[in-house]
Short mmCIF file of C-alpha atoms and ligand atoms in Angstrom, two decimals:
data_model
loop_
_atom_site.label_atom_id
_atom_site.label_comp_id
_atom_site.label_asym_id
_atom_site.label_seq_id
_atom_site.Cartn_x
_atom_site.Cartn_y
_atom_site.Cartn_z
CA UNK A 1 -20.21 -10.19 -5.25
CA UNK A 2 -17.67 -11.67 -8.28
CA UNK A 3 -14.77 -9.45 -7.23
CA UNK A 4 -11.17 -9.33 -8.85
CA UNK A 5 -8.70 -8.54 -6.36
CA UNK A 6 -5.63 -7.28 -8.76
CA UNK A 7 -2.18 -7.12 -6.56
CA UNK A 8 -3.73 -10.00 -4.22
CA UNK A 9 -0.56 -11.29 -3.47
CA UNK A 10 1.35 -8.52 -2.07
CA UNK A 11 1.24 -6.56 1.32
CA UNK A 12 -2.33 -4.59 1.41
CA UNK A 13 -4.12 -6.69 -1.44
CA UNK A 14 -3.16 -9.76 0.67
CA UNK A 15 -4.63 -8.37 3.78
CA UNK A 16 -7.86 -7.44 1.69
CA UNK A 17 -8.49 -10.90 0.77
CA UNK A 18 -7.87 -11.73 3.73
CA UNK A 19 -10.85 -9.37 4.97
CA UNK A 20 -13.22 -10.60 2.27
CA UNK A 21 -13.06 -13.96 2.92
CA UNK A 22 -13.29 -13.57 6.53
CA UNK A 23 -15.99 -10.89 6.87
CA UNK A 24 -17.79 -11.72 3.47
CA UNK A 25 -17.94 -15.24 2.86
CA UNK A 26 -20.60 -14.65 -0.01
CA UNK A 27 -18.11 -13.46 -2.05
CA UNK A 28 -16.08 -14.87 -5.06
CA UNK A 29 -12.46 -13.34 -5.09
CA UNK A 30 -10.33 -13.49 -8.21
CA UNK A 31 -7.13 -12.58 -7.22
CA UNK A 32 -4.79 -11.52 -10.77
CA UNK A 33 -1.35 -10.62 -9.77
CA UNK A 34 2.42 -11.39 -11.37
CA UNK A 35 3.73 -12.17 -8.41
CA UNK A 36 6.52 -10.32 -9.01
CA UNK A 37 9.47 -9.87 -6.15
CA UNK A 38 6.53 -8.30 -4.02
CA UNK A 39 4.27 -10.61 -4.34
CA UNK A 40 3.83 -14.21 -2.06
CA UNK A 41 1.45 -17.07 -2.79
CA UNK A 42 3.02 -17.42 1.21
CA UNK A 43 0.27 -14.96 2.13
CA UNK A 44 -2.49 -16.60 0.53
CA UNK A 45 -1.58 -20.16 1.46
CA UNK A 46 -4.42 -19.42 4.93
CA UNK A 47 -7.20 -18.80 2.42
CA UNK A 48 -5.90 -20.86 -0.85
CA UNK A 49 -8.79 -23.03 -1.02
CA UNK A 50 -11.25 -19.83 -0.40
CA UNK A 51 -9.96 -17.68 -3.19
CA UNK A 52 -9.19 -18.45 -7.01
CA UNK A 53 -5.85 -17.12 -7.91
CA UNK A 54 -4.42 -16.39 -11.49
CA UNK A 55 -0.80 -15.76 -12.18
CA UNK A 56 -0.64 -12.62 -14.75
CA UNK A 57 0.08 -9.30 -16.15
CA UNK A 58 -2.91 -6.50 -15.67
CA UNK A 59 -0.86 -4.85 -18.76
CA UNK A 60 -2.32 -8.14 -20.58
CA UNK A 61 -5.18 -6.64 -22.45
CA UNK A 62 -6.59 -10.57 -23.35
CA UNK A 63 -5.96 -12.18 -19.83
CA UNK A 64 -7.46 -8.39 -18.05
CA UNK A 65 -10.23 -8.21 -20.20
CA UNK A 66 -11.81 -11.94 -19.58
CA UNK A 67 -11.20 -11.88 -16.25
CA UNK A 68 -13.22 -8.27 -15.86
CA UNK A 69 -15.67 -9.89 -17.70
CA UNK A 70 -16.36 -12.64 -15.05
CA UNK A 71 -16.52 -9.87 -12.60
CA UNK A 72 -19.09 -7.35 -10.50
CA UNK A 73 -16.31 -5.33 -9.18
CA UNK A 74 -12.61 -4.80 -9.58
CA UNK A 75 -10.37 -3.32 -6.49
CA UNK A 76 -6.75 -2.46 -8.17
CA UNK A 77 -3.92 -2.99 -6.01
CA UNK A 78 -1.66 -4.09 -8.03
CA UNK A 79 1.66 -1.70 -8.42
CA UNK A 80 4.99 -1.41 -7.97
CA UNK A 81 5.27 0.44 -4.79
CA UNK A 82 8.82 1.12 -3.24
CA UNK A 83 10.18 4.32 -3.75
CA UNK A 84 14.02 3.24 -3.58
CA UNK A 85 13.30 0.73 -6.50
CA UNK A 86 11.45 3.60 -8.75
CA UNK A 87 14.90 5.73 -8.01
CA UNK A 88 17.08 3.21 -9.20
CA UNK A 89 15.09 1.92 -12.30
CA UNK A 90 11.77 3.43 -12.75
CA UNK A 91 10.56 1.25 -15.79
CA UNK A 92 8.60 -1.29 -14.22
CA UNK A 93 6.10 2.00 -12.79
CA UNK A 94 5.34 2.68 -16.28
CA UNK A 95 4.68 -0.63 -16.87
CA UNK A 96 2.71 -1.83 -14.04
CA UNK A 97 1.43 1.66 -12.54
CA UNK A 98 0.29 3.29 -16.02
CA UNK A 99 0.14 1.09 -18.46
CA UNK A 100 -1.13 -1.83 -16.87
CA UNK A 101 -4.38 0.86 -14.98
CA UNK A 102 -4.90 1.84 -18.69
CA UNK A 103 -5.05 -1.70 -19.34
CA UNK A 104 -7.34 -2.19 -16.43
CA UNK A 105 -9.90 0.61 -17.00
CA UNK A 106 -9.92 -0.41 -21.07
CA UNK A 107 -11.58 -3.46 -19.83
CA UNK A 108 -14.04 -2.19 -17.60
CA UNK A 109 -14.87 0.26 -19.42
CA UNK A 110 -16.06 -2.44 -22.04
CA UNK A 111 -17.74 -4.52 -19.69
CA UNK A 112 -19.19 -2.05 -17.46
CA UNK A 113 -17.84 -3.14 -14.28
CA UNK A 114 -16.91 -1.16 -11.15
CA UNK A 115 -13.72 0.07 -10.20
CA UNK A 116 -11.99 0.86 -7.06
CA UNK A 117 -8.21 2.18 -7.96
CA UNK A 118 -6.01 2.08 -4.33
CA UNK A 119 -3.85 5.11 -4.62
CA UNK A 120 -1.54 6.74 -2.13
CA UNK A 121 -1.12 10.42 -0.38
CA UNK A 122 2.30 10.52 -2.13
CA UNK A 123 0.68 12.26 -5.10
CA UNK A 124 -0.40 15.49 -3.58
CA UNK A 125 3.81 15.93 -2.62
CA UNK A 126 5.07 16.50 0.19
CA UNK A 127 4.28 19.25 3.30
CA UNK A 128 6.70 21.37 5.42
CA UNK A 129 8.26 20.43 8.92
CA UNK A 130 6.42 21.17 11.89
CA UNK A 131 3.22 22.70 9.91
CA UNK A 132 -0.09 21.80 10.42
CA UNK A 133 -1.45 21.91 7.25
CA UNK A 134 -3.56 18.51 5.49
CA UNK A 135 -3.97 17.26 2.45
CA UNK A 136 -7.70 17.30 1.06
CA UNK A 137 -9.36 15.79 -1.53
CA UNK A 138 -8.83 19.48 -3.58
CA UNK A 139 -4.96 19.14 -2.73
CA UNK A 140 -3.32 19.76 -6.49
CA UNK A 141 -1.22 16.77 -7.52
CA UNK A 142 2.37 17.68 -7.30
CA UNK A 143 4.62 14.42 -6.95
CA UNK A 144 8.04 14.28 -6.13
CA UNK A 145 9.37 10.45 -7.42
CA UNK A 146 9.24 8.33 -10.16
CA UNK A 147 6.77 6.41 -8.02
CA UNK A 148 4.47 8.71 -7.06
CA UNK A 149 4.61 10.52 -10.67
CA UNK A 150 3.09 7.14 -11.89
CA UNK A 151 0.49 6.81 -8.52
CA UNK A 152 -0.69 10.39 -10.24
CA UNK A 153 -0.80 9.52 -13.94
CA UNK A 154 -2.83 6.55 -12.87
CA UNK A 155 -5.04 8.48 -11.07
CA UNK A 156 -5.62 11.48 -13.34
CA UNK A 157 -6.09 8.11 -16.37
CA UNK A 158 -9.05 6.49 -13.80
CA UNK A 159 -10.65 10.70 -13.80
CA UNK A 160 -10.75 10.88 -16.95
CA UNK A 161 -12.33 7.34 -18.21
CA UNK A 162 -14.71 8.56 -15.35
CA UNK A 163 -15.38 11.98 -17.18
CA UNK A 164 -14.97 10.83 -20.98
CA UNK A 165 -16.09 7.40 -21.05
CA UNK A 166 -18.41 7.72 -17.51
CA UNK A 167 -16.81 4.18 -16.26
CA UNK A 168 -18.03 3.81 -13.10
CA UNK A 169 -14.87 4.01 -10.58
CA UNK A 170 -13.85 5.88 -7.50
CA UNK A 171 -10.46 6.19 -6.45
CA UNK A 172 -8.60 6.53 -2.38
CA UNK A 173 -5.17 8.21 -1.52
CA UNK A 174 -3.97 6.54 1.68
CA UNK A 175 -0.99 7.78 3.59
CA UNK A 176 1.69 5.00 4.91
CA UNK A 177 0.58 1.20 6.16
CA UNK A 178 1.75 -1.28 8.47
CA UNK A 179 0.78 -4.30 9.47
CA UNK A 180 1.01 -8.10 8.88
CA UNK A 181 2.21 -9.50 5.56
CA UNK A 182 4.52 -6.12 4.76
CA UNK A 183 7.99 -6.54 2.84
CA UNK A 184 10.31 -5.73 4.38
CA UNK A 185 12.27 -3.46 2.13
CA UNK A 186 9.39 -1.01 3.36
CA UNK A 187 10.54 0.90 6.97
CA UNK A 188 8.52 -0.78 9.55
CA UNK A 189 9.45 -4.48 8.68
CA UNK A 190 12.84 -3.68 7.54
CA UNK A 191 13.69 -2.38 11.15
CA UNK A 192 11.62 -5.09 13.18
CA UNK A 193 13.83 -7.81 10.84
CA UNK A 194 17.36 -6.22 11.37
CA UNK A 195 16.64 -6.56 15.15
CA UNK A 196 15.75 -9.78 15.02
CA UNK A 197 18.66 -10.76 12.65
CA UNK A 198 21.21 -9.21 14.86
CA UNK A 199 21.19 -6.33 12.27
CA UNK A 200 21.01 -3.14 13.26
CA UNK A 201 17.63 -0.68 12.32
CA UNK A 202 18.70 2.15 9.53
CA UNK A 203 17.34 5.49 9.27
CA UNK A 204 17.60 7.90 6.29
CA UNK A 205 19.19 11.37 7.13
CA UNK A 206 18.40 12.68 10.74
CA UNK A 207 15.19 10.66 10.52
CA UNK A 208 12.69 14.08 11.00
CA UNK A 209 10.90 13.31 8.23
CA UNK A 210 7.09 12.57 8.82
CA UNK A 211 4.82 10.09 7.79
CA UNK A 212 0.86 10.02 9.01
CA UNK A 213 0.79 6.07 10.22
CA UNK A 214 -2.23 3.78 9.18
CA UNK A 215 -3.14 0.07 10.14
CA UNK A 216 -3.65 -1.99 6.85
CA UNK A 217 -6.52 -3.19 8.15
CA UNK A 218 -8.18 0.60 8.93
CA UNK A 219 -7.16 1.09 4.84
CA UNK A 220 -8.78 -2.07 4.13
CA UNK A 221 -12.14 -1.03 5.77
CA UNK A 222 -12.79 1.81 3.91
CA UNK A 223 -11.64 0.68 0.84
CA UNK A 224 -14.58 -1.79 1.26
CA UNK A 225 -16.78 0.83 2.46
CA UNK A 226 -16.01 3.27 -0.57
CA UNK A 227 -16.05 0.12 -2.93
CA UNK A 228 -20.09 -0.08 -1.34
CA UNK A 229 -20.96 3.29 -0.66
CA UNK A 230 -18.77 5.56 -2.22
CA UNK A 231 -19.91 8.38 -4.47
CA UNK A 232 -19.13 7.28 -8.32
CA UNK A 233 -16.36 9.72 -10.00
CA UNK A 234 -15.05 10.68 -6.35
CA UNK A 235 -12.08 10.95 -4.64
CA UNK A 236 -11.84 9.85 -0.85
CA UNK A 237 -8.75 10.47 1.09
CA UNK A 238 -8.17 7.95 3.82
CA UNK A 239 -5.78 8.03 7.37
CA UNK A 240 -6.01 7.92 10.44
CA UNK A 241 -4.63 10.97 12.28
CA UNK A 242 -0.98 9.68 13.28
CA UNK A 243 1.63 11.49 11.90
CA UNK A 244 4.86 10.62 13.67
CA UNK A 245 8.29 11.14 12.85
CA UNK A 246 10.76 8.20 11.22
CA UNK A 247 12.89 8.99 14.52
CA UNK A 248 9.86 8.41 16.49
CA UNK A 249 8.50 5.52 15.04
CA UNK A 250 12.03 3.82 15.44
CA UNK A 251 12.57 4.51 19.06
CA UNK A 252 8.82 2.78 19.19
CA UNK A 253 10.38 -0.28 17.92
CA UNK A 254 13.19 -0.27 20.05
CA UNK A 255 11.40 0.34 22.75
CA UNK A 256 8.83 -2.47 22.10
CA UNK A 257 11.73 -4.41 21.48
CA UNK A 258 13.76 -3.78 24.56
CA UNK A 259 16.63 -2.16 22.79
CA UNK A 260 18.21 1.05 23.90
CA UNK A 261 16.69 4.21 22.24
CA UNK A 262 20.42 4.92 20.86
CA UNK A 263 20.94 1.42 18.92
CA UNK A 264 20.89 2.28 15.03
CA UNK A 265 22.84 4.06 12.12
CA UNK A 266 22.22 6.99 10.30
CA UNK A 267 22.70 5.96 6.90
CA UNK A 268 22.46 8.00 3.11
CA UNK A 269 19.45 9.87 3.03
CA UNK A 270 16.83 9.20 0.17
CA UNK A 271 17.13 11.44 -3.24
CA UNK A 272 14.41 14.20 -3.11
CA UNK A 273 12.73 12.72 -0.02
CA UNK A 274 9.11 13.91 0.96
CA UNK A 275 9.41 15.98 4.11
CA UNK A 276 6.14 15.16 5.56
CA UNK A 277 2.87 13.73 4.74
CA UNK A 278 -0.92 14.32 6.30
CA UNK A 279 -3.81 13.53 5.88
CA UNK A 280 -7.05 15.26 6.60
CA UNK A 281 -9.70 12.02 6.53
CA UNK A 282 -12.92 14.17 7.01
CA UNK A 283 -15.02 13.59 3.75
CA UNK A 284 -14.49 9.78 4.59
CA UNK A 285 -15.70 10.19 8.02
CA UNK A 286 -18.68 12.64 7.30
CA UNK A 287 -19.56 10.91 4.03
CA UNK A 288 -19.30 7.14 4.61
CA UNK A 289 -18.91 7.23 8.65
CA UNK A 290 -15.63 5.35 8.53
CA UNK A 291 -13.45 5.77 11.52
CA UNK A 292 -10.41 3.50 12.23
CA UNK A 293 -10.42 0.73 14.61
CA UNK A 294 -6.51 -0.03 15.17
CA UNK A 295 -6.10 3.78 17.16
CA UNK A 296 -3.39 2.96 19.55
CA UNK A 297 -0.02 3.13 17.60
CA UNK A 298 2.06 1.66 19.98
CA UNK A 299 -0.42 -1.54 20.93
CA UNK A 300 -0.58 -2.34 16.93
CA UNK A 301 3.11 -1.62 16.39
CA UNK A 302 3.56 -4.14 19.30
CA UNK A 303 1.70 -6.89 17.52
CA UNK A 304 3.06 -6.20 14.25
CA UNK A 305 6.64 -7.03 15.95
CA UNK A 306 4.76 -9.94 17.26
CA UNK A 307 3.71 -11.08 13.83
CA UNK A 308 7.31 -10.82 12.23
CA UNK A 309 8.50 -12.85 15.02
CA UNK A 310 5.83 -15.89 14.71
CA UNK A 311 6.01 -15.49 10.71
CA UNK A 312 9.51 -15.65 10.01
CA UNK A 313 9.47 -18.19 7.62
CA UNK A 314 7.60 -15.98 5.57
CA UNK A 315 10.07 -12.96 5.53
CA UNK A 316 13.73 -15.18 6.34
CA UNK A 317 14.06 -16.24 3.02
CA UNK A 318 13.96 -12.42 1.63
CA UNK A 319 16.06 -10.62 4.02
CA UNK A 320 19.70 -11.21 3.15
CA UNK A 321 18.61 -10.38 -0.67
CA UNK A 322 16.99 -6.87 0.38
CA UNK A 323 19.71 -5.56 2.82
CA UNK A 324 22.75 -6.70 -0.08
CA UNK A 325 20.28 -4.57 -2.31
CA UNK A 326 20.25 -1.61 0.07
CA UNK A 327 23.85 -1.46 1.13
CA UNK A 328 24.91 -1.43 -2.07
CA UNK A 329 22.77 2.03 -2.30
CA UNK A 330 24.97 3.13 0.71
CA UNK A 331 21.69 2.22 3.13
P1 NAD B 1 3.16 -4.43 -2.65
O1 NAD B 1 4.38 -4.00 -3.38
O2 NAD B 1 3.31 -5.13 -1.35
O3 NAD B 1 2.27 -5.39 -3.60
C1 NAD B 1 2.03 -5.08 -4.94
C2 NAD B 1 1.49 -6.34 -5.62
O4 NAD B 1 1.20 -6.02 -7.00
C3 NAD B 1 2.48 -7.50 -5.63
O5 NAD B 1 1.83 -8.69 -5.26
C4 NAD B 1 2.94 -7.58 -7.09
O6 NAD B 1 3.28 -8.89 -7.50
C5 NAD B 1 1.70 -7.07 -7.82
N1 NAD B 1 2.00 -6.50 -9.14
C6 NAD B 1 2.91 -5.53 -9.44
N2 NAD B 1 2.89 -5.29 -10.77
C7 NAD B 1 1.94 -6.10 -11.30
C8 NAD B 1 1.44 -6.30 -12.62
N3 NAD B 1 1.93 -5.61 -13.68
N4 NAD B 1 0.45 -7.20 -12.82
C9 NAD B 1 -0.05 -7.91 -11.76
N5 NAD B 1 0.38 -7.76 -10.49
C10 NAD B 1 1.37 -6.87 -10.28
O7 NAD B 1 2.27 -3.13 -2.51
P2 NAD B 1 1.28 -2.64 -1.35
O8 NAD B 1 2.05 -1.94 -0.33
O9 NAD B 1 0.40 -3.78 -0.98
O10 NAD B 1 0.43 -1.54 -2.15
C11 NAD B 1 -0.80 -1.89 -2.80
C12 NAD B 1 -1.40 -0.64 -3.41
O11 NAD B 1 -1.65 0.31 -2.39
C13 NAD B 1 -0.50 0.06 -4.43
O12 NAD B 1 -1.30 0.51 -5.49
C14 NAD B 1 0.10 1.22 -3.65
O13 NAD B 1 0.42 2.30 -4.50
C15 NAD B 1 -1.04 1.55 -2.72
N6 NAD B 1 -0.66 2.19 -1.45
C16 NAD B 1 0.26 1.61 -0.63
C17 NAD B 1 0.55 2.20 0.59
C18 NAD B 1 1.56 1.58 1.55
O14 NAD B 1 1.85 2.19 2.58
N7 NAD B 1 2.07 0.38 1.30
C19 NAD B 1 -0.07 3.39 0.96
C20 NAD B 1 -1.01 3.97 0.09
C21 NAD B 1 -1.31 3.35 -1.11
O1 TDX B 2 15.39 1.74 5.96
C1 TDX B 2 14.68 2.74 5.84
N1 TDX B 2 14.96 3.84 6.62
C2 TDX B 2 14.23 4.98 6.57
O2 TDX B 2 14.52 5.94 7.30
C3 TDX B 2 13.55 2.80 4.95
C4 TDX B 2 13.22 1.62 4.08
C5 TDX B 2 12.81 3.96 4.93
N2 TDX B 2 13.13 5.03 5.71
C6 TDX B 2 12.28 6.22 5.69
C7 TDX B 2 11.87 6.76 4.34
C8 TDX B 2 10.48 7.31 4.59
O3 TDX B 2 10.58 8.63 5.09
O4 TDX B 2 11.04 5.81 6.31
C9 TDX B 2 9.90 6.42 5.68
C10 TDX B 2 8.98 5.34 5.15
O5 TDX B 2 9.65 4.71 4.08
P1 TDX B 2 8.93 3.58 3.17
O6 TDX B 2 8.50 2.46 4.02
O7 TDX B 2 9.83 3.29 2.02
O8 TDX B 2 7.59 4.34 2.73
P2 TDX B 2 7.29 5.65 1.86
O9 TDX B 2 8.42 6.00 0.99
O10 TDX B 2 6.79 6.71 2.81
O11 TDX B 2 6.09 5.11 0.93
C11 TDX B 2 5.09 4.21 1.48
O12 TDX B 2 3.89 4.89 1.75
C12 TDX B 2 3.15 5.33 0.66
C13 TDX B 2 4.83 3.05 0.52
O13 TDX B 2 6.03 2.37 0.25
C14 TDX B 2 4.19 3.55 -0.75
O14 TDX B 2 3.89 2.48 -1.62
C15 TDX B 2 2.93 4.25 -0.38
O15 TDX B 2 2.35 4.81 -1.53
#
């Protein structure tokens, strides 16, 4: 399969490649991507000679367009994706969340190729404490940030070029990743790096908020299963049952990391911060008999502190940059 890999270069489109040229070695991967502060030709460099990689804009209708037209399939990654940065100047979403999907789906709607859009549980909202309700495929969208208001405009865009112009696409909502290859502005690496910089980990509020915990590698399975198997025009939520909260996951990391359960600050909670988030994968088990591999939090938190502490050339030279950034937010 020709496939174009957009957001290649960043955390799960990185990993993806990664999986593809391991796992599939009959494909061709394109990987498009700006390489924007997210993004790393560092975690490509493994596979550089594998893959083809272009430098650009998926808002560049010309550039977008030929490359779709080289391809059987495109899997969209490409976003911005942190929810601090979309509080603080929410321009770039419009840019590269909307505009540049619209730009995406113009293209392959012209060319008749097939689209996987990577989209995350953030656009259903958020659920109350201590419930034990799920989000489902029927959830209604109701985002809370400028980032997830522009993970649900692209969706609801890739719907309806499926309904008005019947491109052939299907679309995921995954709740939170971690893994190898993860900036670390996001929570997992930024804690794992303060510890080893002699920093110490930072949690918003009292830290009870709740996120439902996915390898990157689980997400990238299914995406490849949906991108094979799924049902054109649908929807497929995917996670892996392990909701845990920020408190929680932080005293895993200490605790992995031989540091007393008490060592971190309680810093400025986030503006309008999601509560909880859960996800009820059913239809993707039933449907496409996905089920994730990486099931033991603790063992793949363990080797995900093992990877930041055999890669740390690749995340040294962006850590002093991200924690000026957050304490001047007052985190
Ligand atoms: P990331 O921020 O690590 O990487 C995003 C990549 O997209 C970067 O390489 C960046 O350079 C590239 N990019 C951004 N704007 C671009 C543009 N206009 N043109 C070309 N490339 C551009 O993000 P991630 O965590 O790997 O997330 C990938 C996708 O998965 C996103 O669509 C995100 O919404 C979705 N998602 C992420 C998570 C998560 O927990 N990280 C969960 C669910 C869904
Ligand atoms: O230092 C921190 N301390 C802290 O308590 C950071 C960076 C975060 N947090 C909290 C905020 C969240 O409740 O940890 C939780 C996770 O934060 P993020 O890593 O920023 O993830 P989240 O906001 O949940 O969004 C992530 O999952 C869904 C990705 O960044 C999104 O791109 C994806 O769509």
């Amino acid at each position: 399969m020709r496939l174009l890999v957009t957001g290649g270069a960043g955390f799960i489109g990185a990993n993806f490649v990664h999986a593809c040229v391991r796992e599939h070695p009959e494909d061709a991967v394109t990987v498009v991507d700006s390489l924007t502060y997210a993004g790393s030709l560092e975690s490509l460099r493994p596979i550089e000679n594998e893959i083809r990689l272009i430098r650009g804009d998926i808002a560049d209708a010309e550039l977008v367009t030929r490359l779709v037209a080289e391809s059987d399939a495109v899997v969209h990654f490409a976003a911005e994706t942190h929810v601090d940065n979309a509080l603080a100047d929410p321009a770039p979403f419009l840019h590269s969340n909307v505009v540049g999907t619209y730009t995406l789906l113009e293209a392959v709607r012209r060319h008749d190729v097939r689209l996987h859009h990577v989209s995350t549980d953030e656009v259903y909202g958020d659920l109350g404490l201590g419930g034990t309700e799920r989000f489902t495929e029927t959830t209604p969208y109701h985002p809370s940030s400028p980032y997830s208001a522009t993970k649900a405009a692209a969706d609801m865009l890739v719907r309806a070029w499926v309904r008005s112009y019947r491109v052939r696409a299907t679309i995921s909502n995954c709740s939170n990743n971690f893994g190898p290859y993860q900036h670390v502005e996001k929570f997992i690496p930024r804690q794992i790096t303060n510890i080893l910089t002699g920093r110490r980990p930072k949690l918003y509020g009292t830290g009870a908020n709740v996120r439902d915990w996915i390898h990157v590698e689980d997400h990238n399975a299914a995406v490849r299963t949906i991108l094979t198997d799924g049902r054109i025009g649908r929807t497929y939520l995917i996670g892996a049952d392990c909701q845990r909260s920020n408190l929680e996951v932080l005293q895993a990391i200490l605790a992995v990391m031989d540091r007393d359960p008490g060592d971190f600050d309680h810093v400025t909670d986030r503006a309008g911060h999601d509560l909880r988030y859960a996800i009820d994968p059913s239809l993707l088990r039933s449907e496409l008999g996905w089920a994730p591999s990486h099931s033991d939090f603790t063992a793949a938190l363990s080797e995900t502190v093992q990877w930041y502490r055999t890669h740390r050339h690749w995340w040294e030279p962006l850590k002093d940059g991200v924690e000026a950034t957050y304490a001047g937010r007052g985190q």
